[in-house]
XYZ file of C-alpha atoms in Angstrom:
244
model
C 216.571 66.795 99.148
C 214.398 64.063 97.764
C 212.437 64.116 100.951
C 211.624 67.828 100.502
C 210.552 67.269 96.883
C 208.148 64.508 97.995
C 206.703 66.800 100.683
C 206.244 69.565 98.167
C 204.536 67.199 95.723
C 202.245 65.932 98.439
C 201.259 69.438 99.401
C 200.585 70.321 95.785
C 198.440 67.188 95.394
C 196.419 67.982 98.465
C 195.941 71.546 97.162
C 194.734 70.299 93.780
C 192.262 67.909 95.410
C 190.929 70.740 97.563
C 190.555 73.032 94.560
C 188.755 70.339 92.572
C 186.450 69.694 95.512
C 185.553 73.384 95.791
C 184.941 73.571 92.037
C 182.679 70.558 92.152
C 180.663 72.043 95.022
C 180.340 75.337 93.151
C 178.999 73.595 90.009
C 176.386 71.628 91.933
C 175.066 74.718 93.798
C 174.249 76.771 90.662
C 171.402 74.557 89.341
C 169.800 74.647 92.786
C 169.746 78.451 92.657
C 168.192 78.384 89.176
C 165.491 75.971 90.325
C 164.508 78.307 93.155
C 164.276 81.214 90.723
C 162.127 79.227 88.295
C 159.737 78.259 91.115
C 159.422 81.907 92.112
C 158.654 82.924 88.504
C 156.021 80.184 88.153
C 154.326 81.284 91.371
C 154.320 84.896 90.252
C 152.887 83.854 86.852
C 150.081 81.889 88.512
C 149.208 84.879 90.728
C 149.160 87.165 87.679
C 146.805 84.830 85.812
C 144.451 84.713 88.793
C 144.479 88.510 88.970
C 143.665 88.787 85.248
C 140.668 86.463 85.638
C 139.007 88.597 88.343
C 137.555 91.262 85.956
C 135.925 88.462 83.902
C 134.121 87.267 87.027
C 132.851 90.799 87.698
C 131.546 91.107 84.132
C 129.740 87.801 84.471
C 128.103 89.036 87.673
C 126.996 92.238 85.936
C 125.432 90.256 83.092
C 123.388 88.243 85.571
C 121.856 91.306 87.230
C 118.029 91.281 87.043
C 116.229 93.426 84.443
C 114.889 96.764 85.560
C 111.161 97.515 85.672
C 111.170 99.210 82.257
C 112.728 96.181 80.577
C 110.234 93.905 82.268
C 107.328 96.099 81.090
C 108.561 95.922 77.510
C 108.865 92.124 77.620
C 105.519 91.474 79.379
C 102.522 92.076 77.051
C 100.162 92.165 80.053
C 102.127 94.826 81.943
C 100.036 97.824 80.790
C 96.549 96.359 80.576
C 93.673 98.572 81.742
C 89.969 97.840 81.936
C 87.600 96.178 84.379
C 87.089 93.210 82.032
C 90.737 92.330 81.410
C 90.545 89.556 83.983
C 87.443 88.116 82.302
C 89.222 88.308 78.937
C 92.210 86.420 80.366
C 89.867 83.758 81.749
C 88.023 83.426 78.443
C 91.226 83.254 76.397
C 93.967 82.154 78.830
C 96.404 80.959 76.171
C 96.889 80.509 72.457
C 97.019 82.984 69.592
C 94.009 84.971 70.793
C 95.328 85.469 74.329
C 97.149 88.577 75.506
C 100.507 86.880 74.994
C 99.483 85.354 71.674
C 98.211 88.619 70.165
C 101.534 90.262 70.944
C 103.233 87.972 68.424
C 101.177 88.984 65.350
C 100.322 92.207 63.469
C 97.002 93.674 64.517
C 94.603 92.372 61.827
C 96.023 88.875 62.206
C 95.969 89.104 66.000
C 92.328 90.279 66.015
C 91.324 87.374 63.772
C 92.563 84.988 66.479
C 90.586 86.691 69.249
C 87.153 85.076 69.788
C 85.819 88.394 71.139
C 86.506 90.247 67.862
C 84.985 88.048 65.158
C 82.623 90.735 63.803
C 85.393 93.318 63.547
C 87.638 90.780 61.835
C 84.933 89.964 59.282
C 84.426 93.668 58.577
C 88.094 94.526 57.945
C 88.930 91.371 55.970
C 86.367 91.667 53.172
C 84.126 88.955 54.573
C 81.185 91.310 55.151
C 81.800 93.363 52.017
C 84.348 92.144 49.436
C 85.079 95.746 48.443
C 86.424 96.543 51.919
C 89.659 94.744 52.835
C 91.927 96.624 55.246
C 94.110 93.735 56.431
C 97.296 94.773 54.608
C 96.815 98.408 55.638
C 96.350 97.563 59.302
C 99.255 95.111 59.328
C 101.573 97.500 57.494
C 102.126 100.355 59.959
C 101.859 101.322 63.634
C 98.353 102.078 64.924
C 96.128 102.418 67.946
C 92.989 100.389 67.240
C 89.671 100.895 69.010
C 88.099 97.471 68.635
C 84.360 96.941 69.267
C 83.759 93.482 70.747
C 81.151 91.103 69.361
C 78.756 92.184 72.112
C 78.872 95.723 70.724
C 77.251 94.548 67.503
C 74.026 93.823 69.376
C 73.728 97.504 70.294
C 73.189 98.482 66.621
C 69.764 97.954 65.041
C 70.001 95.249 62.363
C 68.648 97.596 59.689
C 71.322 100.210 60.386
C 74.060 97.604 60.507
C 73.043 96.156 57.143
C 72.970 99.630 55.588
C 76.565 100.256 56.676
C 77.828 96.851 55.571
C 76.280 97.127 52.107
C 77.813 100.554 51.455
C 81.563 100.046 50.942
C 82.390 103.737 51.358
C 80.388 104.061 54.564
C 81.823 100.816 55.998
C 85.361 102.018 55.243
C 84.568 105.340 56.883
C 83.291 103.679 60.056
C 86.177 101.206 60.300
C 88.916 103.802 59.759
C 87.305 105.984 62.432
C 88.395 103.279 64.882
C 92.065 103.596 63.893
C 94.527 106.242 65.162
C 97.992 106.531 63.559
C 100.806 105.607 65.942
C 100.726 103.595 69.136
C 99.267 105.225 72.264
C 99.739 103.637 75.668
C 97.047 103.856 78.373
C 98.715 106.895 79.931
C 98.831 108.654 76.518
C 95.432 107.806 75.057
C 93.272 110.457 76.773
C 92.567 113.482 74.570
C 91.385 114.226 71.049
C 93.011 112.246 68.258
C 92.684 112.472 64.501
C 91.807 109.076 63.095
C 92.724 107.504 59.753
C 89.216 108.546 58.721
C 90.240 112.197 59.166
C 87.661 112.861 61.881
C 88.527 113.322 65.547
C 87.754 110.787 68.259
C 87.554 111.953 71.871
C 89.028 109.803 74.627
C 88.341 110.795 78.235
C 89.067 109.471 81.711
C 91.920 107.254 82.785
C 92.643 103.645 83.669
C 89.563 101.438 83.871
C 87.295 104.462 83.371
C 88.475 105.415 79.872
C 85.733 106.228 77.345
C 86.008 106.502 73.568
C 83.303 108.926 72.421
C 80.290 107.137 73.976
C 81.891 103.693 74.185
C 83.186 102.247 77.435
C 86.452 100.364 77.849
C 86.367 96.568 78.029
C 90.117 95.932 78.072
C 92.870 98.119 76.668
C 96.592 98.343 76.305
C 96.557 94.977 74.517
C 99.755 94.789 72.496
C 100.210 93.322 69.036
C 103.346 93.296 66.908
C 102.496 96.706 65.424
C 99.570 98.173 67.362
C 97.976 98.877 70.721
C 94.363 97.691 70.975
C 91.527 99.009 73.133
C 88.494 96.742 73.116
C 85.280 98.704 73.694
C 81.595 97.940 74.267
C 80.107 99.953 71.368
C 80.724 100.747 67.707
C 81.938 104.310 67.167
C 80.119 106.276 64.488
C 81.740 109.331 62.879
C 79.440 112.317 62.442
C 79.296 111.893 58.651
C 78.073 108.298 58.971
C 75.359 109.312 61.436
C 73.821 111.865 59.068
């Protein structure tokens, strides 16, 4: 009888050990499964982050695309120049405030004062020739197309006639404002008849290098300033009233 009890106890002991062993194995396997799941989630998260970054790369590429021709024209003050003497002008004034690039930074009266080809015009509009005629603030204060006689054009006017205009403030103002058209006109818009600030009409004919302004020929046009488009010409324009 005692022998059977011992056998039964031994069997129960072996069963308990086996159960404990299985339990221990089960406990150690669960963390391993969780670790695998965490690794999978981390990998998926990394892939998702990489996918989210792709649109940012595309936007960066779009921002680096080159400017179109229109944008380049707007940023380059020499893009719309016309006139057979533009190259000579660039050689005479290659850089600085009076150059094509320099004039683009300032309003028109200021820009003209920096151009060594426009000293007579600058003196006339600034009150230097006649203290009663100062158009600097007017010219710098709005958008204009300015027909600008170069210094060489002064030599085409007899000294006696030039002095008569300079000494008469009303006549000088009339002549100067005849060279100014309200609004900015590009080289492909300038041809035609335009009412000037003077109130009279100036006639522009031809195209490109062959543009004429009444009887004056083009030296270099399409020169940009901060508020105006300038056409340098080889003669002083005279409105009909001033010629009488």
